């Protein structure tokens, strides 16, 4: 996550569209990008899939407007629809969507600064008085000086497609066979020793295990550790503890464990179901979830540790792709939640849907899908924007004071 914003000055539509993929952090297809502004400064980029033909626009508009309304200082937006259609088809097809979004934003007090159609063979603004029938040439975007400047800003690194985070890396068949066999062995209580012989399994505590795991890069993580990760994920309470610990640190994982053990003790002594216990606790707290519940549902402004989350995402992707499908759903839910925690809702939705294709009755996957489809974004995402703006204002004030002091001394 970049803490120092890079300022790219666009002088026209082609320049803005040339730098927009760098602002978004990816290339996009069949998407609408919504760029929030505070005055003349961008505040990030929101991507939403273009709706299917004939689908109503109300839900998309509500999600977009709701998200922009919660960004402190946001007073305007730019819209950009990206599609593989030819320009004349795309311009006509999505004009009603842009008009609907324009009306929603303007009615809510936002300024829609511009709205662009970017098709496979041309581009134009819907707000141009007389856009060319075939649009402006795409070469105006590709050859804009801002394209080269944006590439320089990101260090020449190529941009990945927006779908990349929702996919898994290629699998190695030999690794897949070995890892699946290890997990099956652990399920039955056995593991391979250094000489390849099956022995009674020694399963480390999940809390200490996660901290050790996060010290490794994905490609350097031994297969026995990946197998233990898969085994721990199959216990719902451990699975949920692990994602919170990954995102918010060991202390949060320990508190989640203590709450889990307390509830299991209540379940054992009072013969209540876990659902009944949680419902009773929620009623006693006037419907508000506890600390772990708030974190899991994104109702807290406490920001996750992004480095830990990114590392865990890489480890989970390597683990999942090398397991038989029936061993994947809980790990896919962990992967989905971690993507959602850093604002990658599209990738999260893809992984949850993959889990539900394997196990349509998976409770957590169904709950996560409902959360994502509602357009819910974690509170800490909005809080991060607010704190960044506060920090930027403080830095600018500090710079002005330094300039004035230097002038007085001179």
Coordinates of C-alpha atoms in Angstrom, one line a residue, residues 20-327:
X20 CA -5.9 5.4 -15.2
X21 CA -4.7 1.8 -15.3
X22 CA -1.7 2.8 -13.1
X23 CA -4.0 4.5 -10.7
X24 CA -6.2 1.4 -10.6
X25 CA -3.2 -0.9 -10.3
X26 CA -4.4 -3.2 -13.1
X27 CA -5.7 -3.4 -16.6
X28 CA -9.5 -3.9 -16.8
X29 CA -12.0 -5.3 -19.2
X30 CA -15.9 -5.2 -19.1
X31 CA -15.7 -2.9 -16.1
X32 CA -16.7 0.5 -15.0
X33 CA -14.1 2.5 -13.1
X34 CA -15.2 5.1 -10.6
X35 CA -12.5 7.6 -9.7
X36 CA -13.4 9.7 -6.6
X37 CA -12.0 13.2 -6.3
X38 CA -11.4 15.6 -3.4
X39 CA -11.2 18.8 -5.4
X40 CA -8.6 18.1 -8.1
X41 CA -7.0 15.2 -6.3
X42 CA -7.9 11.5 -7.0
X43 CA -8.6 9.3 -3.9
X44 CA -8.2 5.9 -5.5
X45 CA -10.2 3.9 -8.0
X46 CA -13.3 1.6 -7.6
X47 CA -13.9 -1.1 -10.2
X48 CA -17.3 -2.8 -10.7
X49 CA -18.2 -5.4 -13.3
X50 CA -20.4 -4.0 -16.1
X51 CA -23.9 -5.4 -15.6
X52 CA -25.2 -8.1 -17.8
X53 CA -27.5 -7.1 -20.6
X54 CA -31.0 -6.1 -19.4
X55 CA -29.9 -6.1 -15.7
X56 CA -31.2 -3.1 -13.7
X57 CA -28.7 -0.4 -12.8
X58 CA -30.1 0.3 -9.3
X59 CA -27.8 -2.0 -7.4
X60 CA -24.7 -0.8 -9.1
X61 CA -25.6 2.8 -8.6
X62 CA -26.3 2.2 -4.9
X63 CA -23.0 0.4 -4.3
X64 CA -21.1 3.1 -6.2
X65 CA -22.8 6.1 -4.5
X66 CA -22.7 4.4 -1.1
X67 CA -18.9 3.9 -1.3
X68 CA -18.2 7.4 -2.6
X69 CA -20.4 9.0 0.1
X70 CA -18.3 7.4 2.8
X71 CA -15.0 8.8 1.5
X72 CA -14.1 11.9 3.6
X73 CA -13.8 14.9 1.4
X74 CA -15.0 13.3 -1.8
X75 CA -16.9 15.8 -3.8
X76 CA -16.7 14.5 -7.4
X77 CA -16.1 11.5 -9.6
X78 CA -15.0 10.5 -13.1
X79 CA -16.6 7.5 -14.7
X80 CA -14.9 5.2 -17.3
X81 CA -16.5 2.2 -18.9
X82 CA -14.1 -0.3 -20.5
X83 CA -15.5 -2.9 -22.9
X84 CA -14.3 -5.2 -25.7
X85 CA -17.1 -4.1 -28.0
X86 CA -16.5 -1.8 -30.9
X87 CA -16.9 1.9 -30.1
X88 CA -20.2 2.6 -31.8
X89 CA -21.8 -0.5 -30.1
X90 CA -20.2 0.3 -26.7
X91 CA -21.1 4.0 -26.7
X92 CA -24.7 3.3 -27.4
X93 CA -25.0 0.3 -25.1
X94 CA -23.7 2.0 -21.9
X95 CA -25.1 5.5 -22.4
X96 CA -28.1 4.7 -20.2
X97 CA -25.9 3.4 -17.4
X98 CA -23.8 6.5 -17.5
X99 CA -26.9 8.7 -17.5
X100 CA -28.3 6.7 -14.5
X101 CA -25.0 7.1 -12.5
X102 CA -24.8 10.7 -13.4
X103 CA -28.2 11.4 -12.1
X104 CA -27.6 9.4 -8.9
X105 CA -24.3 11.2 -8.1
X106 CA -25.5 14.7 -9.1
X107 CA -28.7 14.3 -7.0
X108 CA -26.5 13.4 -4.0
X109 CA -24.4 16.5 -4.4
X110 CA -21.4 15.1 -6.3
X111 CA -20.0 16.6 -9.4
X112 CA -19.5 14.1 -12.3
X113 CA -16.5 15.6 -13.9
X114 CA -16.5 13.4 -17.0
X115 CA -17.5 10.0 -18.3
X116 CA -15.5 8.0 -20.8
X117 CA -16.2 5.1 -23.1
X118 CA -13.1 3.0 -23.8
X119 CA -13.8 0.4 -26.4
X120 CA -11.5 -2.0 -28.3
X121 CA -11.0 0.4 -31.2
X122 CA -11.7 3.9 -29.9
X123 CA -12.6 6.2 -27.0
X124 CA -14.6 9.3 -26.3
X125 CA -16.4 11.2 -23.6
X126 CA -20.1 11.0 -23.3
X127 CA -20.0 14.7 -22.4
X128 CA -18.4 15.7 -25.7
X129 CA -20.8 17.9 -27.8
X130 CA -20.2 15.8 -31.0
X131 CA -18.1 12.7 -30.4
X132 CA -16.8 11.0 -33.6
X133 CA -19.0 8.0 -34.7
X134 CA -16.0 5.6 -34.4
X135 CA -14.6 7.5 -31.4
X136 CA -11.1 8.9 -31.1
X137 CA -8.2 6.5 -32.0
X138 CA -7.0 4.3 -29.1
X139 CA -3.5 5.3 -30.1
X140 CA -4.2 8.7 -28.5
X141 CA -4.3 6.9 -25.2
X142 CA -1.5 4.4 -25.9
X143 CA 0.9 7.1 -27.2
X144 CA 0.1 9.8 -24.7
X145 CA 3.2 11.0 -22.8
X146 CA 1.2 10.2 -19.6
X147 CA 1.4 6.5 -20.5
X148 CA 5.2 6.5 -20.4
X149 CA 5.2 8.7 -17.3
X150 CA 2.8 6.3 -15.5
X151 CA 4.9 3.3 -16.4
X152 CA 7.9 5.2 -15.0
X153 CA 6.0 5.9 -11.8
X154 CA 5.4 2.2 -11.2
X155 CA 9.1 1.4 -12.0
X156 CA 8.4 -0.1 -15.4
X157 CA 6.5 -3.1 -13.8
X158 CA 3.8 -4.5 -16.1
X159 CA 0.2 -4.2 -15.0
X160 CA -1.7 -7.4 -14.4
X161 CA -5.3 -7.9 -15.5
X162 CA -8.0 -7.2 -12.9
X163 CA -8.9 -10.9 -13.0
X164 CA -5.4 -12.1 -11.9
X165 CA -6.1 -11.9 -8.2
X166 CA -9.2 -14.1 -8.6
X167 CA -7.2 -16.8 -10.3
X168 CA -4.8 -19.4 -9.0
X169 CA -1.2 -20.0 -10.2
X170 CA -0.3 -23.0 -12.4
X171 CA -0.2 -26.3 -10.5
X172 CA 2.7 -28.7 -10.5
X173 CA 1.3 -32.2 -10.7
X174 CA 4.0 -33.8 -8.6
X175 CA 3.6 -31.2 -5.8
X176 CA -0.2 -31.6 -6.0
X177 CA 0.0 -35.3 -5.5
X178 CA 2.4 -35.1 -2.6
X179 CA 0.5 -32.3 -0.8
X180 CA -2.9 -34.0 -1.2
X181 CA -1.4 -37.2 0.2
X182 CA 0.1 -35.3 3.2
X183 CA -3.3 -33.6 4.0
X184 CA -5.1 -37.0 3.7
X185 CA -2.5 -38.4 6.1
X186 CA -3.0 -35.6 8.6
X187 CA -6.7 -36.1 8.5
X188 CA -6.2 -39.7 9.5
X189 CA -3.7 -38.6 12.2
X190 CA -0.5 -39.5 10.5
X191 CA 2.4 -37.6 8.8
X192 CA 5.6 -38.5 6.9
X193 CA 8.9 -38.4 8.8
X194 CA 12.2 -37.3 7.3
X195 CA 12.7 -40.8 5.9
X196 CA 9.3 -40.9 4.2
X197 CA 7.7 -43.2 6.8
X198 CA 4.2 -42.6 8.2
X199 CA 4.2 -41.7 11.9
X200 CA 1.6 -40.4 14.4
X201 CA 1.1 -36.7 13.5
X202 CA 2.4 -33.9 15.7
X203 CA 0.2 -30.9 14.9
X204 CA 1.4 -27.6 16.3
X205 CA -0.9 -25.1 17.9
X206 CA -2.5 -22.9 15.2
X207 CA -1.5 -19.6 16.8
X208 CA 2.2 -20.3 17.0
X209 CA 2.0 -22.0 13.6
X210 CA 0.6 -18.9 11.8
X211 CA 3.4 -16.7 13.1
X212 CA 6.0 -19.2 11.9
X213 CA 4.2 -19.5 8.6
X214 CA 4.2 -15.7 8.0
X215 CA 7.9 -15.6 8.3
X216 CA 8.2 -17.5 5.0
X217 CA 7.7 -16.6 1.3
X218 CA 5.1 -18.7 -0.5
X219 CA 7.6 -20.5 -2.8
X220 CA 9.9 -21.3 0.2
X221 CA 7.2 -22.8 2.5
X222 CA 7.8 -26.5 3.0
X223 CA 4.9 -28.8 1.9
X224 CA 4.4 -30.1 5.4
X225 CA 3.6 -26.6 6.6
X226 CA 1.1 -26.1 3.7
X227 CA -0.5 -29.4 4.7
X228 CA -0.9 -28.3 8.3
X229 CA -2.4 -25.0 7.1
X230 CA -5.0 -27.0 5.2
X231 CA -5.7 -29.2 8.2
X232 CA -6.2 -26.3 10.6
X233 CA -8.5 -24.6 8.1
X234 CA -10.9 -27.5 8.3
X235 CA -11.9 -26.6 11.9
X236 CA -14.3 -23.6 11.5
X237 CA -13.2 -22.0 14.8
X238 CA -9.5 -22.3 13.9
X239 CA -10.1 -21.1 10.3
X240 CA -11.7 -17.9 11.5
X241 CA -9.1 -17.3 14.2
X242 CA -6.3 -17.7 11.6
X243 CA -7.6 -15.0 9.2
X244 CA -8.1 -12.6 12.1
X245 CA -4.6 -13.3 13.4
X246 CA -3.1 -13.0 9.9
X247 CA -4.8 -9.6 9.4
X248 CA -4.5 -8.1 12.9
X249 CA -1.7 -9.9 14.7
X250 CA -1.1 -12.6 17.3
X251 CA -2.9 -10.9 20.2
X252 CA -6.2 -10.8 18.2
X253 CA -5.8 -14.5 17.4
X254 CA -5.3 -15.3 21.0
X255 CA -8.4 -13.3 22.1
X256 CA -10.4 -15.1 19.3
X257 CA -9.1 -18.5 20.7
X258 CA -10.1 -17.6 24.2
X259 CA -13.6 -16.6 23.1
X260 CA -13.9 -19.8 21.1
X261 CA -12.8 -22.0 24.0
X262 CA -15.3 -20.2 26.3
X263 CA -18.2 -20.8 23.9
X264 CA -17.3 -24.4 23.5
X265 CA -17.3 -24.8 27.3
X266 CA -20.8 -23.2 27.4
X267 CA -21.8 -25.5 24.7
X268 CA -20.5 -28.6 26.6
X269 CA -22.0 -27.6 30.0
X270 CA -25.3 -26.1 28.9
X271 CA -26.0 -28.3 25.9
X272 CA -26.6 -25.3 23.6
X273 CA -25.8 -25.1 19.9
X274 CA -23.2 -22.6 18.9
X275 CA -25.8 -20.6 17.0
X276 CA -27.9 -20.3 20.2
X277 CA -24.8 -19.2 22.2
X278 CA -23.9 -16.5 19.6
X279 CA -27.5 -15.3 19.4
X280 CA -27.7 -15.0 23.2
X281 CA -24.5 -13.0 23.4
X282 CA -25.6 -10.7 20.5
X283 CA -28.9 -10.0 22.3
X284 CA -27.1 -9.1 25.5
X285 CA -24.9 -6.6 23.6
X286 CA -27.9 -4.9 21.9
X287 CA -27.1 -6.6 18.6
X288 CA -23.5 -5.5 18.3
X289 CA -20.9 -8.2 17.6
X290 CA -17.9 -8.6 19.9
X291 CA -14.4 -7.4 18.9
X292 CA -13.7 -10.4 16.8
X293 CA -17.1 -10.2 15.1
X294 CA -16.6 -6.6 14.3
X295 CA -13.2 -7.3 12.7
X296 CA -14.6 -10.3 10.8
X297 CA -17.5 -8.2 9.4
X298 CA -15.4 -5.2 8.6
X299 CA -17.2 -3.0 11.2
X300 CA -13.9 -1.7 12.8
X301 CA -11.6 1.1 11.7
X302 CA -8.6 -0.8 12.8
X303 CA -6.5 -1.4 9.7
X304 CA -5.1 -4.9 8.9
X305 CA -1.4 -5.5 8.5
X306 CA -1.2 -5.4 4.7
X307 CA 2.2 -7.1 4.4
X308 CA 1.0 -10.1 6.5
X309 CA -2.2 -10.3 4.5
X310 CA -0.4 -10.2 1.1
X311 CA 2.1 -12.9 2.2
X312 CA -0.7 -15.1 3.5
X313 CA -2.6 -14.6 0.2
X314 CA 0.4 -15.9 -1.8
X315 CA 0.8 -18.9 0.6
X316 CA -2.9 -19.8 0.4
X317 CA -2.9 -19.6 -3.4
X318 CA 0.0 -22.0 -3.6
X319 CA -1.6 -24.3 -1.1
X320 CA -5.1 -24.3 -2.8
X321 CA -3.9 -25.0 -6.3
X322 CA -2.1 -28.1 -5.2
X323 CA -5.0 -29.7 -3.4
X324 CA -7.9 -31.9 -4.6
X325 CA -11.1 -29.8 -5.0
X326 CA -12.8 -31.3 -2.0
X327 CA -10.0 -30.1 0.3

